[in-house]
mmCIF file of C-alpha atoms in Angstrom:
data_model
loop_
_atom_site.group_PDB
_atom_site.id
_atom_site.type_symbol
_atom_site.label_atom_id
_atom_site.label_comp_id
_atom_site.label_asym_id
_atom_site.label_seq_id
_atom_site.Cartn_x
_atom_site.Cartn_y
_atom_site.Cartn_z
ATOM 1 C CA UNK D 1 19.614 12.128 9.537
ATOM 2 C CA UNK D 2 21.576 9.690 7.360
ATOM 3 C CA UNK D 3 19.922 9.018 3.912
ATOM 4 C CA UNK D 4 17.786 5.755 3.195
ATOM 5 C CA UNK D 5 17.194 3.688 -0.139
ATOM 6 C CA UNK D 6 13.638 5.182 -1.506
ATOM 7 C CA UNK D 7 11.035 2.618 -0.300
ATOM 8 C CA UNK D 8 7.642 1.936 -1.688
ATOM 9 C CA UNK D 9 4.684 0.385 0.117
ATOM 10 C CA UNK D 10 1.308 -0.475 -0.262
ATOM 11 C CA UNK D 11 -1.503 2.418 0.555
ATOM 12 C CA UNK D 12 -4.429 -0.753 0.955
ATOM 13 C CA UNK D 13 -7.501 1.578 0.424
ATOM 14 C CA UNK D 14 -6.254 2.427 -3.100
ATOM 15 C CA UNK D 15 -3.292 -0.020 -3.367
ATOM 16 C CA UNK D 16 -1.049 2.912 -4.070
ATOM 17 C CA UNK D 17 2.930 2.487 -3.826
ATOM 18 C CA UNK D 18 3.904 5.314 -1.703
ATOM 19 C CA UNK D 19 8.399 6.790 -2.443
ATOM 20 C CA UNK D 20 9.536 7.866 0.699
ATOM 21 C CA UNK D 21 13.384 8.811 0.657
ATOM 22 C CA UNK D 22 14.234 9.173 4.315
ATOM 23 C CA UNK D 23 13.044 6.009 6.518
ATOM 24 C CA UNK D 24 13.918 5.321 10.489
ATOM 25 C CA UNK D 25 13.224 2.330 12.749
ATOM 26 C CA UNK D 26 10.348 1.869 14.436
ATOM 27 C CA UNK D 27 9.277 -0.015 17.358
ATOM 28 C CA UNK D 28 10.046 -3.795 17.972
ATOM 29 C CA UNK D 29 6.332 -5.780 17.993
ATOM 30 C CA UNK D 30 5.872 -9.386 17.159
ATOM 31 C CA UNK D 31 6.507 -10.366 13.531
ATOM 32 C CA UNK D 32 3.983 -12.683 10.996
ATOM 33 C CA UNK D 33 5.292 -16.262 10.508
ATOM 34 C CA UNK D 34 7.145 -16.075 7.625
ATOM 35 C CA UNK D 35 6.004 -18.601 5.823
ATOM 36 C CA UNK D 36 2.371 -19.006 6.396
ATOM 37 C CA UNK D 37 -0.324 -17.426 4.907
ATOM 38 C CA UNK D 38 -4.045 -17.055 6.698
ATOM 39 C CA UNK D 39 -6.135 -19.099 4.103
ATOM 40 C CA UNK D 40 -9.306 -17.208 2.332
ATOM 41 C CA UNK D 41 -12.073 -16.699 4.688
ATOM 42 C CA UNK D 42 -15.491 -16.816 3.260
ATOM 43 C CA UNK D 43 -17.593 -13.391 3.014
ATOM 44 C CA UNK D 44 -21.456 -12.503 2.681
ATOM 45 C CA UNK D 45 -20.930 -11.259 -0.895
ATOM 46 C CA UNK D 46 -17.678 -11.126 -3.131
ATOM 47 C CA UNK D 47 -15.265 -8.375 -2.557
ATOM 48 C CA UNK D 48 -16.134 -5.696 -5.395
ATOM 49 C CA UNK D 49 -12.707 -3.033 -5.191
ATOM 50 C CA UNK D 50 -14.480 0.713 -6.480
ATOM 51 C CA UNK D 51 -12.812 1.715 -9.774
ATOM 52 C CA UNK D 52 -11.567 5.378 -8.562
ATOM 53 C CA UNK D 53 -9.285 8.330 -8.928
ATOM 54 C CA UNK D 54 -7.971 9.997 -5.381
ATOM 55 C CA UNK D 55 -5.536 12.783 -4.082
ATOM 56 C CA UNK D 56 -4.265 12.546 -0.513
ATOM 57 C CA UNK D 57 -2.429 15.417 0.404
ATOM 58 C CA UNK D 58 0.609 14.516 2.472
ATOM 59 C CA UNK D 59 1.750 16.515 6.024
ATOM 60 C CA UNK D 60 4.060 16.158 8.939
ATOM 61 C CA UNK D 61 2.150 14.234 11.600
ATOM 62 C CA UNK D 62 4.765 13.854 13.978
ATOM 63 C CA UNK D 63 8.164 14.171 14.641
ATOM 64 C CA UNK D 64 11.180 13.625 17.112
ATOM 65 C CA UNK D 65 14.306 11.001 18.108
ATOM 66 C CA UNK D 66 17.563 11.176 16.293
ATOM 67 C CA UNK D 67 16.342 11.322 12.682
ATOM 68 C CA UNK D 68 13.756 13.265 13.013
ATOM 69 C CA UNK D 69 12.251 15.967 10.309
ATOM 70 C CA UNK D 70 11.018 19.578 10.534
ATOM 71 C CA UNK D 71 8.422 19.560 8.051
ATOM 72 C CA UNK D 72 6.942 16.982 5.335
ATOM 73 C CA UNK D 73 4.653 17.976 2.485
ATOM 74 C CA UNK D 74 3.517 16.585 -0.639
ATOM 75 C CA UNK D 75 0.410 14.765 -2.570
ATOM 76 C CA UNK D 76 -0.313 11.318 -3.784
ATOM 77 C CA UNK D 77 -2.292 11.012 -7.104
ATOM 78 C CA UNK D 78 -3.872 7.196 -7.880
ATOM 79 C CA UNK D 79 -6.228 6.213 -10.526
ATOM 80 C CA UNK D 80 -7.414 2.645 -9.764
ATOM 81 C CA UNK D 81 -9.693 0.269 -11.962
ATOM 82 C CA UNK D 82 -10.610 -2.872 -13.081
ATOM 83 C CA UNK D 83 -12.279 -6.059 -11.689
ATOM 84 C CA UNK D 84 -11.310 -9.729 -11.119
ATOM 85 C CA UNK D 85 -12.260 -10.998 -14.544
ATOM 86 C CA UNK D 86 -9.951 -8.461 -16.341
ATOM 87 C CA UNK D 87 -7.478 -7.475 -13.414
ATOM 88 C CA UNK D 88 -6.597 -4.343 -11.935
ATOM 89 C CA UNK D 89 -4.695 -1.401 -13.154
ATOM 90 C CA UNK D 90 -3.286 1.078 -11.208
ATOM 91 C CA UNK D 91 -1.046 4.239 -11.848
ATOM 92 C CA UNK D 92 0.738 6.564 -9.508
ATOM 93 C CA UNK D 93 2.152 9.580 -8.874
ATOM 94 C CA UNK D 94 3.746 10.966 -5.298
ATOM 95 C CA UNK D 95 5.810 13.746 -4.571
ATOM 96 C CA UNK D 96 7.035 14.329 -0.974
ATOM 97 C CA UNK D 97 9.613 16.619 0.549
ATOM 98 C CA UNK D 98 11.070 16.336 3.742
ATOM 99 C CA UNK D 99 13.038 19.179 5.423
ATOM 100 C CA UNK D 100 15.529 18.469 8.045
ATOM 101 C CA UNK D 101 17.967 21.017 10.014
ATOM 102 C CA UNK D 102 20.761 17.817 9.198
ATOM 103 C CA UNK D 103 20.342 16.984 6.010
ATOM 104 C CA UNK D 104 18.344 19.898 4.005
ATOM 105 C CA UNK D 105 15.322 19.537 1.802
ATOM 106 C CA UNK D 106 14.954 16.065 0.298
ATOM 107 C CA UNK D 107 12.304 15.939 -2.749
ATOM 108 C CA UNK D 108 11.111 12.839 -3.906
ATOM 109 C CA UNK D 109 8.990 11.668 -7.196
ATOM 110 C CA UNK D 110 7.568 8.479 -8.105
ATOM 111 C CA UNK D 111 5.737 7.195 -10.741
ATOM 112 C CA UNK D 112 4.155 3.738 -10.267
ATOM 113 C CA UNK D 113 2.338 2.091 -12.883
ATOM 114 C CA UNK D 114 1.037 -2.057 -12.136
ATOM 115 C CA UNK D 115 -1.097 -4.544 -13.431
ATOM 116 C CA UNK D 116 -2.198 -7.478 -11.491
ATOM 117 C CA UNK D 117 -4.623 -10.605 -12.903
ATOM 118 C CA UNK D 118 -7.998 -10.818 -11.485
ATOM 119 C CA UNK D 119 -7.075 -14.354 -9.574
ATOM 120 C CA UNK D 120 -3.674 -12.515 -8.119
ATOM 121 C CA UNK D 121 -1.259 -15.068 -10.028
ATOM 122 C CA UNK D 122 0.402 -12.227 -12.223
ATOM 123 C CA UNK D 123 1.811 -9.025 -11.500
ATOM 124 C CA UNK D 124 3.495 -6.111 -13.806
ATOM 125 C CA UNK D 125 4.948 -3.543 -12.079
ATOM 126 C CA UNK D 126 7.049 -0.418 -13.429
ATOM 127 C CA UNK D 127 8.721 2.627 -11.567
ATOM 128 C CA UNK D 128 10.033 5.380 -12.325
ATOM 129 C CA UNK D 129 11.707 7.827 -9.512
ATOM 130 C CA UNK D 130 13.780 10.476 -8.717
ATOM 131 C CA UNK D 131 15.073 12.865 -5.814
ATOM 132 C CA UNK D 132 16.011 16.150 -5.847
ATOM 133 C CA UNK D 133 15.846 16.066 -9.626
ATOM 134 C CA UNK D 134 18.420 12.878 -10.246
ATOM 135 C CA UNK D 135 16.672 10.334 -11.779
ATOM 136 C CA UNK D 136 17.244 6.366 -10.511
ATOM 137 C CA UNK D 137 17.048 3.537 -12.562
ATOM 138 C CA UNK D 138 13.733 2.434 -13.652
ATOM 139 C CA UNK D 139 12.781 -0.941 -12.050
ATOM 140 C CA UNK D 140 10.612 -3.059 -14.522
ATOM 141 C CA UNK D 141 9.542 -6.721 -14.445
ATOM 142 C CA UNK D 142 6.688 -8.917 -14.037
ATOM 143 C CA UNK D 143 6.149 -11.779 -11.180
ATOM 144 C CA UNK D 144 3.525 -14.825 -10.714
ATOM 145 C CA UNK D 145 2.550 -16.480 -7.984
ATOM 146 C CA UNK D 146 0.702 -19.678 -7.848
ATOM 147 C CA UNK D 147 0.068 -21.509 -4.864
ATOM 148 C CA UNK D 148 4.200 -22.310 -2.820
ATOM 149 C CA UNK D 149 5.649 -21.279 -6.238
ATOM 150 C CA UNK D 150 7.037 -17.060 -6.457
ATOM 151 C CA UNK D 151 9.123 -15.897 -9.407
ATOM 152 C CA UNK D 152 10.042 -12.312 -10.342
ATOM 153 C CA UNK D 153 11.834 -11.515 -13.787
ATOM 154 C CA UNK D 154 13.054 -8.440 -13.840
ATOM 155 C CA UNK D 155 13.579 -6.169 -17.402
ATOM 156 C CA UNK D 156 15.318 -3.152 -15.451
ATOM 157 C CA UNK D 157 17.519 -1.661 -14.414
ATOM 158 C CA UNK D 158 19.160 -5.131 -15.493
ATOM 159 C CA UNK D 159 17.832 -8.748 -16.974
ATOM 160 C CA UNK D 160 17.295 -11.115 -13.568
ATOM 161 C CA UNK D 161 15.542 -13.488 -12.145
ATOM 162 C CA UNK D 162 14.947 -15.083 -8.544
ATOM 163 C CA UNK D 163 12.176 -17.070 -7.033
ATOM 164 C CA UNK D 164 11.343 -18.057 -3.234
ATOM 165 C CA UNK D 165 8.854 -20.609 -1.536
ATOM 166 C CA UNK D 166 5.316 -18.977 -1.036
ATOM 167 C CA UNK D 167 2.596 -18.639 -0.928
ATOM 168 C CA UNK D 168 2.923 -14.682 -1.733
ATOM 169 C CA UNK D 169 0.479 -11.992 -2.173
ATOM 170 C CA UNK D 170 0.329 -9.198 -4.977
ATOM 171 C CA UNK D 171 -1.247 -6.009 -3.768
ATOM 172 C CA UNK D 172 -4.838 -6.206 -5.377
ATOM 173 C CA UNK D 173 -5.715 -10.035 -3.606
ATOM 174 C CA UNK D 174 -3.997 -9.069 -0.203
ATOM 175 C CA UNK D 175 -6.282 -6.129 0.006
ATOM 176 C CA UNK D 176 -9.538 -8.576 -1.080
ATOM 177 C CA UNK D 177 -8.017 -10.840 1.723
ATOM 178 C CA UNK D 178 -8.073 -7.955 3.913
ATOM 179 C CA UNK D 179 -11.710 -6.913 3.640
ATOM 180 C CA UNK D 180 -12.919 -10.439 3.598
ATOM 181 C CA UNK D 181 -10.971 -11.284 6.877
ATOM 182 C CA UNK D 182 -12.577 -8.062 8.392
ATOM 183 C CA UNK D 183 -15.787 -9.196 6.908
ATOM 184 C CA UNK D 184 -16.022 -12.107 9.197
ATOM 185 C CA UNK D 185 -14.508 -10.653 12.353
ATOM 186 C CA UNK D 186 -10.692 -11.671 12.137
ATOM 187 C CA UNK D 187 -8.818 -9.607 14.380
ATOM 188 C CA UNK D 188 -5.039 -10.375 12.427
ATOM 189 C CA UNK D 189 -4.238 -11.433 8.992
ATOM 190 C CA UNK D 190 -0.278 -12.504 8.261
ATOM 191 C CA UNK D 191 0.638 -12.517 4.827
ATOM 192 C CA UNK D 192 3.715 -11.949 2.529
ATOM 193 C CA UNK D 193 2.941 -9.693 0.002
ATOM 194 C CA UNK D 194 4.892 -8.745 -3.026
ATOM 195 C CA UNK D 195 4.072 -5.187 -4.600
ATOM 196 C CA UNK D 196 7.177 -4.599 -7.108
ATOM 197 C CA UNK D 197 8.766 -1.505 -4.443
ATOM 198 C CA UNK D 198 12.036 -0.616 -3.924
ATOM 199 C CA UNK D 199 14.643 -2.619 -6.261
ATOM 200 C CA UNK D 200 11.376 -5.066 -7.283
ATOM 201 C CA UNK D 201 13.611 -7.777 -5.276
ATOM 202 C CA UNK D 202 11.375 -7.137 -2.030
ATOM 203 C CA UNK D 203 8.493 -9.678 -0.502
ATOM 204 C CA UNK D 204 7.254 -8.199 2.867
ATOM 205 C CA UNK D 205 6.258 -10.492 5.828
ATOM 206 C CA UNK D 206 3.207 -8.265 7.078
ATOM 207 C CA UNK D 207 1.499 -8.420 9.818
ATOM 208 C CA UNK D 208 -1.948 -6.458 9.817
ATOM 209 C CA UNK D 209 -4.049 -5.578 13.161
ATOM 210 C CA UNK D 210 -8.171 -5.314 12.469
ATOM 211 C CA UNK D 211 -10.484 -3.127 14.500
ATOM 212 C CA UNK D 212 -13.988 -2.906 14.954
ATOM 213 C CA UNK D 213 -16.167 -2.368 12.389
ATOM 214 C CA UNK D 214 -18.256 1.222 11.584
ATOM 215 C CA UNK D 215 -20.491 3.292 9.536
ATOM 216 C CA UNK D 216 -21.573 6.573 9.381
ATOM 217 C CA UNK D 217 -18.881 10.030 9.098
ATOM 218 C CA UNK D 218 -15.618 9.617 9.602
ATOM 219 C CA UNK D 219 -13.837 10.801 12.851
ATOM 220 C CA UNK D 220 -10.678 11.379 11.695
ATOM 221 C CA UNK D 221 -8.761 14.298 13.609
ATOM 222 C CA UNK D 222 -9.487 17.414 12.405
ATOM 223 C CA UNK D 223 -12.583 19.287 10.933
ATOM 224 C CA UNK D 224 -11.542 18.863 8.008
ATOM 225 C CA UNK D 225 -9.783 15.697 7.252
ATOM 226 C CA UNK D 226 -11.137 13.357 4.523
ATOM 227 C CA UNK D 227 -14.048 15.969 3.699
ATOM 228 C CA UNK D 228 -15.035 13.619 0.409
ATOM 229 C CA UNK D 229 -15.250 10.385 3.058
ATOM 230 C CA UNK D 230 -17.484 12.576 5.265
ATOM 231 C CA UNK D 231 -19.789 14.196 2.890
ATOM 232 C CA UNK D 232 -19.917 11.738 -0.268
ATOM 233 C CA UNK D 233 -21.286 8.458 -1.213
ATOM 234 C CA UNK D 234 -18.770 6.528 1.169
ATOM 235 C CA UNK D 235 -20.111 8.153 4.494
ATOM 236 C CA UNK D 236 -22.279 5.067 5.249
ATOM 237 C CA UNK D 237 -20.282 2.550 3.652
ATOM 238 C CA UNK D 238 -18.812 -0.252 6.442
ATOM 239 C CA UNK D 239 -15.270 0.136 7.644
ATOM 240 C CA UNK D 240 -12.435 -0.717 9.915
ATOM 241 C CA UNK D 241 -9.415 0.294 11.455
ATOM 242 C CA UNK D 242 -6.072 -1.225 10.544
ATOM 243 C CA UNK D 243 -2.834 -1.229 11.583
ATOM 244 C CA UNK D 244 -0.724 -2.899 8.600
ATOM 245 C CA UNK D 245 2.853 -3.536 9.484
ATOM 246 C CA UNK D 246 5.931 -4.183 7.287
ATOM 247 C CA UNK D 247 8.764 -6.344 8.526
ATOM 248 C CA UNK D 248 12.073 -7.713 6.509
ATOM 249 C CA UNK D 249 11.625 -11.562 5.795
ATOM 250 C CA UNK D 250 13.130 -13.282 9.057
ATOM 251 C CA UNK D 251 12.182 -15.205 12.059
ATOM 252 C CA UNK D 252 11.289 -13.893 15.692
ATOM 253 C CA UNK D 253 10.812 -10.548 16.674
ATOM 254 C CA UNK D 254 11.715 -8.096 14.344
ATOM 255 C CA UNK D 255 11.096 -4.492 13.911
ATOM 256 C CA UNK D 256 8.731 -3.550 11.539
ATOM 257 C CA UNK D 257 10.298 -1.476 8.387
ATOM 258 C CA UNK D 258 7.180 0.990 9.206
ATOM 259 C CA UNK D 259 3.855 1.143 10.170
ATOM 260 C CA UNK D 260 0.676 2.285 8.121
ATOM 261 C CA UNK D 261 -2.697 3.025 9.830
ATOM 262 C CA UNK D 262 -6.156 3.756 7.837
ATOM 263 C CA UNK D 263 -9.839 3.261 7.883
ATOM 264 C CA UNK D 264 -10.524 0.393 5.318
ATOM 265 C CA UNK D 265 -13.953 0.848 3.674
ATOM 266 C CA UNK D 266 -15.919 -2.129 2.065
ATOM 267 C CA UNK D 267 -15.078 -1.180 -1.572
ATOM 268 C CA UNK D 268 -11.140 -0.774 -0.654
ATOM 269 C CA UNK D 269 -10.878 2.718 -0.719
ATOM 270 C CA UNK D 270 -9.201 4.179 2.532
ATOM 271 C CA UNK D 271 -9.103 7.315 4.752
ATOM 272 C CA UNK D 272 -7.579 8.407 8.173
ATOM 273 C CA UNK D 273 -4.388 7.517 6.368
ATOM 274 C CA UNK D 274 -1.041 7.634 8.876
ATOM 275 C CA UNK D 275 2.631 6.521 7.562
ATOM 276 C CA UNK D 276 4.693 5.353 10.769
ATOM 277 C CA UNK D 277 8.804 5.525 10.211
ATOM 278 C CA UNK D 278 9.202 6.011 14.301
ATOM 279 C CA UNK D 279 10.851 9.034 14.599
ATOM 280 C CA UNK D 280 8.162 10.793 12.137
ATOM 281 C CA UNK D 281 4.921 10.350 10.829
ATOM 282 C CA UNK D 282 3.107 11.295 7.885
ATOM 283 C CA UNK D 283 -0.450 11.738 7.694
ATOM 284 C CA UNK D 284 -2.592 11.701 4.296
ATOM 285 C CA UNK D 285 -5.479 13.937 4.107
ATOM 286 C CA UNK D 286 -8.047 12.680 1.292
ATOM 287 C CA UNK D 287 -8.464 16.002 -0.549
ATOM 288 C CA UNK D 288 -10.530 14.512 -3.602
ATOM 289 C CA UNK D 289 -12.426 11.002 -4.794
ATOM 290 C CA UNK D 290 -13.901 10.255 -7.992
ATOM 291 C CA UNK D 291 -15.868 6.985 -7.919
ATOM 292 C CA UNK D 292 -16.976 5.258 -11.033
ATOM 293 C CA UNK D 293 -20.073 3.501 -11.194
ATOM 294 C CA UNK D 294 -19.995 0.172 -10.407
ATOM 295 C CA UNK D 295 -21.269 -2.806 -12.447
ATOM 296 C CA UNK D 296 -24.748 -4.047 -12.206
ATOM 297 C CA UNK D 297 -23.699 -7.508 -10.822
ATOM 298 C CA UNK D 298 -20.050 -8.492 -9.297
ATOM 299 C CA UNK D 299 -17.915 -9.961 -11.511
ATOM 300 C CA UNK D 300 -17.485 -13.813 -11.123
ATOM 301 C CA UNK D 301 -14.159 -15.015 -12.713
#
């Protein structure tokens, strides 16, 4: 299995970015229109994202094909806080160990900090990563997105800037749009998304497929999986199964870089996590969830 560059992706429920050092192609699938973002949809009530701390333990879900891995383990720890008035901050650390008979053991360690303005127009990001103990250049920058104007200014690893046609969504706004779409019964949402991952230069086309809502204890495979969601305050919160595919930008039918499936809860927390890279898949078991007490009234910027 040949090495691929580290790539961060959105863990939509917690807005986390996950670094994976080994990537594989997945099945070809229809890609979303690159320049069109679905408009915001009315919701019965404002989307309020839960301030929380979460820990996901990672393990190998399946493996096969030319770039299969023999085992996978790791952990994601994240803290998310903020609101639509003050903006949203997130701190994440994720460590993944992949074992392969072909390439041996590979450990990736990712630390990420982001801030997103409550209106979704401003985004700051900083990522430090290492592979097998060797540090990669830090990625540090900020981005703005207003209508059709999208710009990124990088401070590290070297000063640079670029822009492209919008609209482009940042992670928190993308998640709020997903919840709005799910609440109103939409089954798909296509959007261009920027999360500062990889080298800070990637804008992805995304396509989300949203399933039917449900409530009650999660039915995630494995009797012990996602225990905080089975027994905690979220056991009665509405959720939707979501499959979210990420594509490099382009036109026509393309192969997604990876596919993320999860249960999306109405407050933005996620469970039943699965990251599918085609030749192997990694599952995430939510082992700890600390929810902060919510505000008495939703923030109205």
